[in-house]
Coordinates of C-alpha atoms in Angstrom, one line a residue:
X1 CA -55.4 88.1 -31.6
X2 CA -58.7 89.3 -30.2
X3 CA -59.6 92.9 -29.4
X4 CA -59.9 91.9 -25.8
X5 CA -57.1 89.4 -25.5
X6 CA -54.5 92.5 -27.1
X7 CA -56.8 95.4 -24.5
X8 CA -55.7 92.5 -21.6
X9 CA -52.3 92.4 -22.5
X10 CA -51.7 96.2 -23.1
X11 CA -53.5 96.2 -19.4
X12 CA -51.1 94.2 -18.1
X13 CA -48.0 95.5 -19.7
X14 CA -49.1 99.2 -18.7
X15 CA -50.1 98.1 -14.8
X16 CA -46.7 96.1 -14.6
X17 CA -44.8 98.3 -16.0
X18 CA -46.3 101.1 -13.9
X19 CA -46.5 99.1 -10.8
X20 CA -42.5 97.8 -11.0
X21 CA -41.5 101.4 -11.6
X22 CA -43.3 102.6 -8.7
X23 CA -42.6 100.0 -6.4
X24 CA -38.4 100.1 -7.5
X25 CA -38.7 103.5 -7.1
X26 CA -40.0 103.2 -3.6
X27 CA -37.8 100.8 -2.2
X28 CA -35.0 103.3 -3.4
X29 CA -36.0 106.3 -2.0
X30 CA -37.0 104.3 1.1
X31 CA -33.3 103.0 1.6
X32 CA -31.7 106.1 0.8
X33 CA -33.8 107.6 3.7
X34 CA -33.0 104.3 6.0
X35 CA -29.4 104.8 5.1
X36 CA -29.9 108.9 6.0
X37 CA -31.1 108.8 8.9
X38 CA -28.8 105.1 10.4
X39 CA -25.3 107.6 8.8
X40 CA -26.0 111.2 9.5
X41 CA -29.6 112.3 11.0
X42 CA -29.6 110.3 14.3
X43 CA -25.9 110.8 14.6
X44 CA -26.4 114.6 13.8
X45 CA -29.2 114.7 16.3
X46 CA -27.5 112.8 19.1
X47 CA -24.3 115.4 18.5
X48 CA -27.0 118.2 18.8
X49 CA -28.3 117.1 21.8
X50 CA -25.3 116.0 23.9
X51 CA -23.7 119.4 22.4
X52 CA -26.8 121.4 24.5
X53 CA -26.6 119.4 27.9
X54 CA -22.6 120.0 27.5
X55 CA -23.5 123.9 26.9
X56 CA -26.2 123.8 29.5
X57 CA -23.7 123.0 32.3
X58 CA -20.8 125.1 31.7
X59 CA -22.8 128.2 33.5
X60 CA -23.3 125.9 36.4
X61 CA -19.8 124.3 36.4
X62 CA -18.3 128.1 36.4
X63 CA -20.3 128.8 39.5
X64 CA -19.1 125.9 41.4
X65 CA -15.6 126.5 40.3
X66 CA -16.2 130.1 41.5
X67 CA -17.8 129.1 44.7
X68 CA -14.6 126.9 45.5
X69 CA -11.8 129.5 45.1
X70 CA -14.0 132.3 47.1
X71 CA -11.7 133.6 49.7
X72 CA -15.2 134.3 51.9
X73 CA -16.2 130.4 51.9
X74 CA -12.4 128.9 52.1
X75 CA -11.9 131.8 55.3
X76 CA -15.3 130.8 57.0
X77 CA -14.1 126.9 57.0
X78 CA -10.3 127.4 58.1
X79 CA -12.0 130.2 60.7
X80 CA -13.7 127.0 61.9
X81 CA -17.3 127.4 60.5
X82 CA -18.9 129.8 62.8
X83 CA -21.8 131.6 62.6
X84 CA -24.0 129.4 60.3
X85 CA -26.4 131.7 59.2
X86 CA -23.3 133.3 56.9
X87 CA -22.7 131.0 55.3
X88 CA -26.4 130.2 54.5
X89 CA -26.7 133.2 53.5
X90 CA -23.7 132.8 50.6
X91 CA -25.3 129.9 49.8
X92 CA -29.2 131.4 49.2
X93 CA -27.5 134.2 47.5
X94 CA -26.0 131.7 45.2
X95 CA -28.9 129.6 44.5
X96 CA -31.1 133.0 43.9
X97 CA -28.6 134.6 41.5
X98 CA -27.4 132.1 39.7
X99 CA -30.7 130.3 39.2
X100 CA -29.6 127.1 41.0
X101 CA -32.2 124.7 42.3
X102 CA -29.4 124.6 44.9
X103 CA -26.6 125.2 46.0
X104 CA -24.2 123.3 49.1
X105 CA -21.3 123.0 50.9
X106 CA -19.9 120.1 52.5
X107 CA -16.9 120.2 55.0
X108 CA -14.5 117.8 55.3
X109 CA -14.0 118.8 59.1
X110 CA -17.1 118.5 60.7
X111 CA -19.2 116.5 58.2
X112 CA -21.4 119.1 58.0
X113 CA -24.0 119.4 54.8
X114 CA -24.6 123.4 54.6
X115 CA -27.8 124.8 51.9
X116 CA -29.5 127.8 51.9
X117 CA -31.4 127.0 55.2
X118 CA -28.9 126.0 57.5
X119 CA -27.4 122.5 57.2
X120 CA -29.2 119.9 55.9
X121 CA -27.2 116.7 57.4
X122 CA -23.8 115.0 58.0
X123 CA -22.5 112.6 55.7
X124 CA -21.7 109.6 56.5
X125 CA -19.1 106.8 55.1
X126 CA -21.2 103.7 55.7
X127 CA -24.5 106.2 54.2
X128 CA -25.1 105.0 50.7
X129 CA -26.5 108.4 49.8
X130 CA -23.2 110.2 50.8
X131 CA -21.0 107.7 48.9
X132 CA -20.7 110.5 45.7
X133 CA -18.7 112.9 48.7
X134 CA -15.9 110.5 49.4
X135 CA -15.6 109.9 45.8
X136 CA -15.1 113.7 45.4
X137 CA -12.8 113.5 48.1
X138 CA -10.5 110.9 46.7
X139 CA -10.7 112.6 43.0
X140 CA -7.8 113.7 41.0
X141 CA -9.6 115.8 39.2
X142 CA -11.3 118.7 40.1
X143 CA -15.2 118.4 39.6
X144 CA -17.8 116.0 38.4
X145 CA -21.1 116.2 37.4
X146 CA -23.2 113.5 39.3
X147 CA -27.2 112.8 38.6
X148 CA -29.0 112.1 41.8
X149 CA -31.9 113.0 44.1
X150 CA -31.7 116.0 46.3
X151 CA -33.0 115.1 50.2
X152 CA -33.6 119.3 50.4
X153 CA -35.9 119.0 48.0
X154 CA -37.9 115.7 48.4
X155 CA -35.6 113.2 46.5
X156 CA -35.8 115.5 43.2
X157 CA -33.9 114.1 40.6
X158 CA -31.0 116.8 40.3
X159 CA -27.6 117.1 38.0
X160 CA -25.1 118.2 40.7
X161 CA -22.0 120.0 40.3
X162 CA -19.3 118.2 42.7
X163 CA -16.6 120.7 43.0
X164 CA -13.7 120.2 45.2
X165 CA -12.7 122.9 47.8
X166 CA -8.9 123.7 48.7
X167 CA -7.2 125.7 51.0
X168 CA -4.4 128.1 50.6
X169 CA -1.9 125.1 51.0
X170 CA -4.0 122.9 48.4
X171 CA -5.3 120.8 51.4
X172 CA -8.9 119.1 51.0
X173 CA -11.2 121.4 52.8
X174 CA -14.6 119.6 51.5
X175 CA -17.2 120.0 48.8
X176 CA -19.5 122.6 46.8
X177 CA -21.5 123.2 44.0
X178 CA -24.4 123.8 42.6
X179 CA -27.6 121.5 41.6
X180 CA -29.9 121.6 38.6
X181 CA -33.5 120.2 38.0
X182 CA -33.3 117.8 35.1
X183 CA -36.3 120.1 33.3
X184 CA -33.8 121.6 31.5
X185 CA -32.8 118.1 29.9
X186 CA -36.2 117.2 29.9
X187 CA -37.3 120.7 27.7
X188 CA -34.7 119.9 25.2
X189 CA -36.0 116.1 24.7
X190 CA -39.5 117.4 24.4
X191 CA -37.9 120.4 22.0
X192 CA -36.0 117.6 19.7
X193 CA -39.2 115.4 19.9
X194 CA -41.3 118.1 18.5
X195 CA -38.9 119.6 16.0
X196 CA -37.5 115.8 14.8
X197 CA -40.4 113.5 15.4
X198 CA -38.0 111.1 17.1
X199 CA -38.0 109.3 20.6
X200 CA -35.2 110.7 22.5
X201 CA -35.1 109.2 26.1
X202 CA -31.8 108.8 28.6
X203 CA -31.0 105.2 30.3
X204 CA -28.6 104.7 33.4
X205 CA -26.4 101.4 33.1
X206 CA -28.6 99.2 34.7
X207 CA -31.2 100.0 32.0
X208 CA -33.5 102.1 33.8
X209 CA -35.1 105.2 31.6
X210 CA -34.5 107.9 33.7
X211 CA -35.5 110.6 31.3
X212 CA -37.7 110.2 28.4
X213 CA -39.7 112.2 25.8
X214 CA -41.2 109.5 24.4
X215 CA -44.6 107.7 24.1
X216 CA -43.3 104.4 24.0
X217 CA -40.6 104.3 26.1
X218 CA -41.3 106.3 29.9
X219 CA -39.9 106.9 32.7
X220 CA -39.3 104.1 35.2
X221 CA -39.1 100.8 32.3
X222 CA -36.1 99.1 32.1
X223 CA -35.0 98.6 28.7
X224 CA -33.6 94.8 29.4
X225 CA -37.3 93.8 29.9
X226 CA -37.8 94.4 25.9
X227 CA -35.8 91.6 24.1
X228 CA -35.3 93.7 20.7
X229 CA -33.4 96.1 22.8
X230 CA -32.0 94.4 25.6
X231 CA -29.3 92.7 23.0
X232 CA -28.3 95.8 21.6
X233 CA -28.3 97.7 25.1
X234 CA -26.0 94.7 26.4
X235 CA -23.5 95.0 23.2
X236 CA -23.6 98.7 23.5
X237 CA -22.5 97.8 27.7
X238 CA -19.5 95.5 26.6
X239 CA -18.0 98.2 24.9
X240 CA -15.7 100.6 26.4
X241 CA -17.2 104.1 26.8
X242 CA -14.7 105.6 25.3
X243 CA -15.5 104.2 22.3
X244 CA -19.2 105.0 22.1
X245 CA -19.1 108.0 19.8
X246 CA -22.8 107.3 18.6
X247 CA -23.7 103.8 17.5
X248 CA -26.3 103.0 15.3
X249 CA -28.7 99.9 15.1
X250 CA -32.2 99.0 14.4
X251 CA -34.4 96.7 15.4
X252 CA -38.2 95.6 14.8
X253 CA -41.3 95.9 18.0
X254 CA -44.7 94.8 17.4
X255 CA -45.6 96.9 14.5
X256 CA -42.2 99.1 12.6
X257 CA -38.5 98.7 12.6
X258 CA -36.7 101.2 14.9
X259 CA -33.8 102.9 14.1
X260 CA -31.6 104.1 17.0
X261 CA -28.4 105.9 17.6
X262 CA -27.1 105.1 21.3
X263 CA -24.3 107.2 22.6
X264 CA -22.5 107.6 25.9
X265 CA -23.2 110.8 28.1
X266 CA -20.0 111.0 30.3
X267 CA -21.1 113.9 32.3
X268 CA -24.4 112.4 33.2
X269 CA -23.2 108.5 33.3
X270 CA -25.8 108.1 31.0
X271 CA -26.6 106.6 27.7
X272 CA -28.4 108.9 25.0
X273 CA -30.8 107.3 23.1
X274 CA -32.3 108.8 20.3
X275 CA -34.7 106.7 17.9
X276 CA -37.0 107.2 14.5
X277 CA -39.8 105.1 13.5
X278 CA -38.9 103.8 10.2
X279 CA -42.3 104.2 9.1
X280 CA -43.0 107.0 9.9
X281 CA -40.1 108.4 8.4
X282 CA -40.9 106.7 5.0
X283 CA -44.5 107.9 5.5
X284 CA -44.2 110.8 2.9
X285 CA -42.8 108.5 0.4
X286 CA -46.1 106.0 1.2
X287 CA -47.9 108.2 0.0
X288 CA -46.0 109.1 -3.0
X289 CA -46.4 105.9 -3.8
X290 CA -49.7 105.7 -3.4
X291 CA -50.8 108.6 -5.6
X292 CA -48.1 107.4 -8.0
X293 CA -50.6 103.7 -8.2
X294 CA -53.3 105.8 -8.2
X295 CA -52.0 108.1 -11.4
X296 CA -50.9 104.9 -13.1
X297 CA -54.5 103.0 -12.6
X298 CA -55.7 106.4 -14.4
X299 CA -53.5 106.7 -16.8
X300 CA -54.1 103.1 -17.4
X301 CA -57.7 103.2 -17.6
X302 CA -57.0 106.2 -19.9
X303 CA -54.9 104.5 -22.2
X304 CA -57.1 101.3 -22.4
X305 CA -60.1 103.4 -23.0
X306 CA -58.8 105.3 -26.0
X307 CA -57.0 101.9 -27.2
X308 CA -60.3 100.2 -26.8
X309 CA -62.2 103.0 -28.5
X310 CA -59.6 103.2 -31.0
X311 CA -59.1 99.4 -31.9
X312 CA -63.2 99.4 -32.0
X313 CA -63.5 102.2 -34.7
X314 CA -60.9 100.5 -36.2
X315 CA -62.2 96.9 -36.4
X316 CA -65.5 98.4 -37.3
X317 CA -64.0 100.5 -40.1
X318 CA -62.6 97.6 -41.3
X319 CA -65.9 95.4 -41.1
X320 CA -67.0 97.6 -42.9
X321 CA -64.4 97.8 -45.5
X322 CA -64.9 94.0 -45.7
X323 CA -68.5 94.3 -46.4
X324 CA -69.0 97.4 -47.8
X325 CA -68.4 98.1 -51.8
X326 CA -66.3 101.2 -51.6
X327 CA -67.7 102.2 -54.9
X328 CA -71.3 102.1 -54.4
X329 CA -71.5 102.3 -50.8
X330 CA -73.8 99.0 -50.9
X331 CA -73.0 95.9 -48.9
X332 CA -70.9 93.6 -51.1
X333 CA -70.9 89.6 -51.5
X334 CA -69.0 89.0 -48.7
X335 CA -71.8 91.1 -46.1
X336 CA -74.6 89.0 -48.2
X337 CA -72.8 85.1 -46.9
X338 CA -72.5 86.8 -43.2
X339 CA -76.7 87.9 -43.5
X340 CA -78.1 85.4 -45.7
X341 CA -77.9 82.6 -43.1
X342 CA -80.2 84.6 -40.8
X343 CA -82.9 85.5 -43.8
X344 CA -82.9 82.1 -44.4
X345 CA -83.8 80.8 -41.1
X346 CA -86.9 83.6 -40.5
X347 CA -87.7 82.5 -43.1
X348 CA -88.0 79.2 -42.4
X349 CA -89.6 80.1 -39.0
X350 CA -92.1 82.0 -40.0
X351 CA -93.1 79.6 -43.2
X352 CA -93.0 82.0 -45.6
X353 CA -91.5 83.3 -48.5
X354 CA -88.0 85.1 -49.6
X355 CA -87.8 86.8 -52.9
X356 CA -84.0 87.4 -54.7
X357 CA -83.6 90.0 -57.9
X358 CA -80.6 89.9 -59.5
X359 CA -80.2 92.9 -61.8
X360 CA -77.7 93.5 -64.4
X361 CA -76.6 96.8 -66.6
X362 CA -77.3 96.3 -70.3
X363 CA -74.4 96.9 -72.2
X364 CA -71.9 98.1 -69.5
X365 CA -68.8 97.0 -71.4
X366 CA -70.0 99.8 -74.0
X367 CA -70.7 102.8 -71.4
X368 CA -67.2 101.7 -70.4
X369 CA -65.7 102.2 -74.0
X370 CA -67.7 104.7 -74.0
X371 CA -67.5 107.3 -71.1
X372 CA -64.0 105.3 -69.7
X373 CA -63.8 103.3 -66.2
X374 CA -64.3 106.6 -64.2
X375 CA -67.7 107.3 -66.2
X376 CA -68.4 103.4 -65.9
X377 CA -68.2 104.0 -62.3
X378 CA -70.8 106.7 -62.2
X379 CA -73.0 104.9 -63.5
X380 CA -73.2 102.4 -61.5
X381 CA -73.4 104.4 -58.2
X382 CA -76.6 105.9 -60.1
X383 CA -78.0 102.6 -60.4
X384 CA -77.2 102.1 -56.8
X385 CA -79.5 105.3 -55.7
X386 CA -82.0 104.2 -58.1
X387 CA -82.3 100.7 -56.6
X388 CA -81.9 101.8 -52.9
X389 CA -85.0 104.4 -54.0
X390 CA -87.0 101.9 -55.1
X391 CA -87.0 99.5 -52.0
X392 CA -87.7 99.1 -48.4
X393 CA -85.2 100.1 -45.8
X394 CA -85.3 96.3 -44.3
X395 CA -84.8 94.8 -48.2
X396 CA -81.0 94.0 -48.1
X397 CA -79.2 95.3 -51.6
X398 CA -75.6 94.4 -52.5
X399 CA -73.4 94.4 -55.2
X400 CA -73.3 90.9 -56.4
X401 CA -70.4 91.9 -59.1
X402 CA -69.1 94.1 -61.6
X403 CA -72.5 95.3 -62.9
X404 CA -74.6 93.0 -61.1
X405 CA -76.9 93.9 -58.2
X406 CA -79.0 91.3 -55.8
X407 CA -82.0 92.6 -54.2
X408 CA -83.3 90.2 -51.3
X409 CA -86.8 90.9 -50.3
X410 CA -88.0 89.2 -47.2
X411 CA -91.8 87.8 -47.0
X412 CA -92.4 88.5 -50.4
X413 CA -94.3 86.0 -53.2
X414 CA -93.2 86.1 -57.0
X415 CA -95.8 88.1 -58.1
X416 CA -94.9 90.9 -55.7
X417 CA -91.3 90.6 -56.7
X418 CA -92.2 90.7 -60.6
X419 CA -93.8 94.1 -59.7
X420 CA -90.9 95.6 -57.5
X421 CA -88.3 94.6 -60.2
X422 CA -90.2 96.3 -63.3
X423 CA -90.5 99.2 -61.1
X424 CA -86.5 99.1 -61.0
X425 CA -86.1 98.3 -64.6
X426 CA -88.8 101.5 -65.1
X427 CA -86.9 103.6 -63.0
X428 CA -83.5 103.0 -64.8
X429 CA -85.0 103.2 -67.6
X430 CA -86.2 106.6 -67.3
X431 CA -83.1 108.3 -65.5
X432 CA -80.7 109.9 -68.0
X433 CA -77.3 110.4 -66.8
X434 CA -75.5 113.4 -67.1
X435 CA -71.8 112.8 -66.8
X436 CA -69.5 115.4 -68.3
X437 CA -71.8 117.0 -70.6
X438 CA -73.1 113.6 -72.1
X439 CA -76.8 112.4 -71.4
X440 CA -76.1 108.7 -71.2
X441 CA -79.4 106.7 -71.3
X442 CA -78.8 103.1 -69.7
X443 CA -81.2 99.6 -69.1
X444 CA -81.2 96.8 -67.2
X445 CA -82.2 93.1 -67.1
X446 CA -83.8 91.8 -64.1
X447 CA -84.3 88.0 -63.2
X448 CA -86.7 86.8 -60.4
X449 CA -86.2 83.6 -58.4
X450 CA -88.4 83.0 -54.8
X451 CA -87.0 81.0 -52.0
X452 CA -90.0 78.8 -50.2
X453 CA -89.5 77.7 -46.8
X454 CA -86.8 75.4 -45.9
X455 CA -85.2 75.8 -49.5
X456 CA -81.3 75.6 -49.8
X457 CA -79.7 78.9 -51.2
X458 CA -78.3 77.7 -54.0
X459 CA -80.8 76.6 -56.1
X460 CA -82.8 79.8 -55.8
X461 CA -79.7 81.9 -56.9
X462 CA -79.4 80.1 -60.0
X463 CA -82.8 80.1 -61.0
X464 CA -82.4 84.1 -60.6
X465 CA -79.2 83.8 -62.2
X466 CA -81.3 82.4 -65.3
X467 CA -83.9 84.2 -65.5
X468 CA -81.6 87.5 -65.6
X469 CA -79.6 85.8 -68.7
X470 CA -83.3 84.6 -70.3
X471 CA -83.9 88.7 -70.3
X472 CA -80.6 89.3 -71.9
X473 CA -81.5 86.7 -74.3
X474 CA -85.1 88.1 -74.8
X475 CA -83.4 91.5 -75.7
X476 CA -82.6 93.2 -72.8
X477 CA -84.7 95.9 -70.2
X478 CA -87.0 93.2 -69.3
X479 CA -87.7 91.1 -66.2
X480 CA -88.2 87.2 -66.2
X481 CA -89.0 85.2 -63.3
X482 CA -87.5 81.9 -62.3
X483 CA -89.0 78.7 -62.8
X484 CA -91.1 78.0 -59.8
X485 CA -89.8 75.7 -56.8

């Protein structure tokens, strides 16, 4: 396998492995928090709210009851109602220190509809607006808490508390109570909003927001006009209140899913919604996973670097190893068949001439007996230095074998190559070895051969090869040339 097929395949091992982790990991985190917030934050924050309106209207709910056992109020109405500026006045007085947006009375006897200014109207059975009075009237129960808009104060949306008002005999005298402003709702939606980041907005049973903190969802839009939550408004309908503890669903607009928890509001005859952006949620672990890509292209890039850098030093090394004799430090046979083809073909080129030396140690299998392997090697890595000192840093030098060097000397005639091997020969002649306290004296035989253009290899090498063996023959520390061409 290639260096850059195994750095592609380490890439994509590291990237996929990286990437899968990251993504599983995501997914998993991002359910955990979808199944969070579907089982127990939207829940929990429904609860929260609807446990704040409920403690919101106790306060006015005690008033009202207060207002309807007051000896003062029940004594004015049996007295039959005169003097209409007292009872005003209880009624102000009510309003101010209570903090009530306002406070009323309504009697049964005269139809009268009493507020801090005198009275405001007479209710009327056929008068749509007055139908919550007769319902009060014909209640078993004592109160209710009724959302709708107050004529004293320009068709404000109020939250009214309906009390019912008895005499001494536990005969139906009328109506009173207190109203509120919906602000107070409306400051604890906004509060939630900002603490939660979720939508929280209220819808009647026709599907008309009535109160809403959200962006997306205001005041005035029906919710059956969206088709995503028109279904689930409709199933949440066709179940009996009772039953609508907080139900959860989700559903998907233009751009997220929605998660929403819908729950009943019997006080207000509303439905609490209260909803969270799935995405927005998850938005946190987004960018987890982002930085968690971002580390793992680093570490990535890291890891291939040093791979690459280590796999390079390593093929190199081992290039090297291939063409390098370890012992001398000098290119071996195997480097001289990768660069030969090239000298070959300058030389070719450029019509000229290559020159080859091949250069044997006299007597080596003696300095062997003689000074052992180790000693044998030595001297050969002197011969080494002496050759690489005696030539040009482009002539190529390698150990051809055993004690057997081959000098290639590019544009270079025979004569010229006669005179740079004698100056080898002369040079190893003249060096005396020391090696463990021996002076070892050594020679050489040198044989010439010259390559002209276009010539094969082969033939030149062996006419080297020759005229190294016709030096041994001739006695030794001598150079011969080839025969010519």
């Amino acid at each position: 396998m290639s260096r850059h097929k195994l750095i592609f395949l380490i890439i994509a091992i590291l990237a996929s492995g990286f990437i899968a982790t990251s993504v599983v990991s995501y997914q998993v985190s991002r359910m955990s928090i979808h199944n969070a917030i579907v089982d127990s934050t939207l829940p929990l924050s429904s609860d929260n709210i609807y446990s704040e309106i409920q403690k919101d209207l106790i306060r006015p709910i005690f008033v009202s009851s207060m207002m309807a056992s007051d000896t003062f109020l029940r004594d004015w109405m049996l007295d039959g109602e005169q003097n209409i500026d007292k009872i005003s006045r209880y009624l102000q007085e009510v309003q101010d220190q209570y903090g009530a947006f306002i406070s009323f009375l309504v009697s049964e006897r005269t139809s009268n509809y009493y507020y801090g200014k005198g009275v405001l109207k007479q209710v009327r059975p056929n008068e749509e607006r007055d139908a919550w009075y007769y319902r009060v009237r014909d209640m078993q129960v004592p109160y209710e808490i009724n959302v709708d808009r107050d004529m004293a104060h320009a068709d404000a949306l109020t939250i009214f508390i309906n009390y019912r008002v008895l005499d001494y005999d536990n005969q139906y005298l009328g109506a009173v109570g207190v109203g509120l402003t919906v602000d107070s709702v409306q400051k604890l939606i906004s509060h939630y909003q900002d603490r939660f980041r979720r939508d929280v907005y209220f819808v009647d049973s026709s599907g008309l927001i009535r109160l809403s903190g959200s962006k997306h969802q205001v005041v005035g839009q029906n919710i059956n006009q969206q088709p995503a939550l028109a279904g689930i408004f409709q199933q949440v309908l066709n179940t009996a209140k009772d039953d609508i503890h907080g139900g959860s669903f989700q559903y998907e607009d233009a751009e997220t899913k929605q998660l929403i928890n819908i729950r009943y509001i019997p006080e207000l005859q509303w439905y609490l919604f209260v909803g969270q952006d799935e995405l927005e949620a998850t938005s946190d672990i987004r960018q987890a996973l982002q930085l968690n890509l971002l580390l793992c292209l680093v570490v990535t890039a890291i890891v291939v670097a040093l791979t690459h850098v280590a796999l390079r030093r390593y093929q190199d090394k081992l290039e090297t190893m291939a063409t390098t004799d370890t012992l001398t430090g000098l290119p071996n046979r195997r480097a001289f068949d990768v660069v030969i083809d090239v000298f070959l073909n300058e030389n070719e080129r450029a019509r000229s001439t290559l020159a080859f030396i091949l250069l044997d140690v006299d007597h080596f299998k003696s300095i062997n007996d003689r000074l052992g392997h180790l000693g044998g090697d030595y001297v050969l890595t002197v011969v080494a230095r002496i050759i690489k000192g005696n030539t040009r840093a482009a002539d190529f030098i390698c150990r051809w074998g055993g004690e057997e060097f081959l000098i290639v000397i590019k544009d270079c005639d025979e004569h010229n190559a006669l005179l740079l091997a004698e100056k080898i020969r002369s040079a190893i002649e003249n060096e005396l070895i020391a090696y463990q306290g021996s002076q070892v004296a050594i020679t050489a035989s040198l044989g010439v051969g010259v390559a002209r253009a276009g010539e094969k290899l082969e033939p030149v090498l062996e006419r080297a090869d020759k005229a190294m063996y016709a030096a041994k023959a001739a006695g030794r520390n001598q150079v011969q040339p080839g025969d010519s061409a």
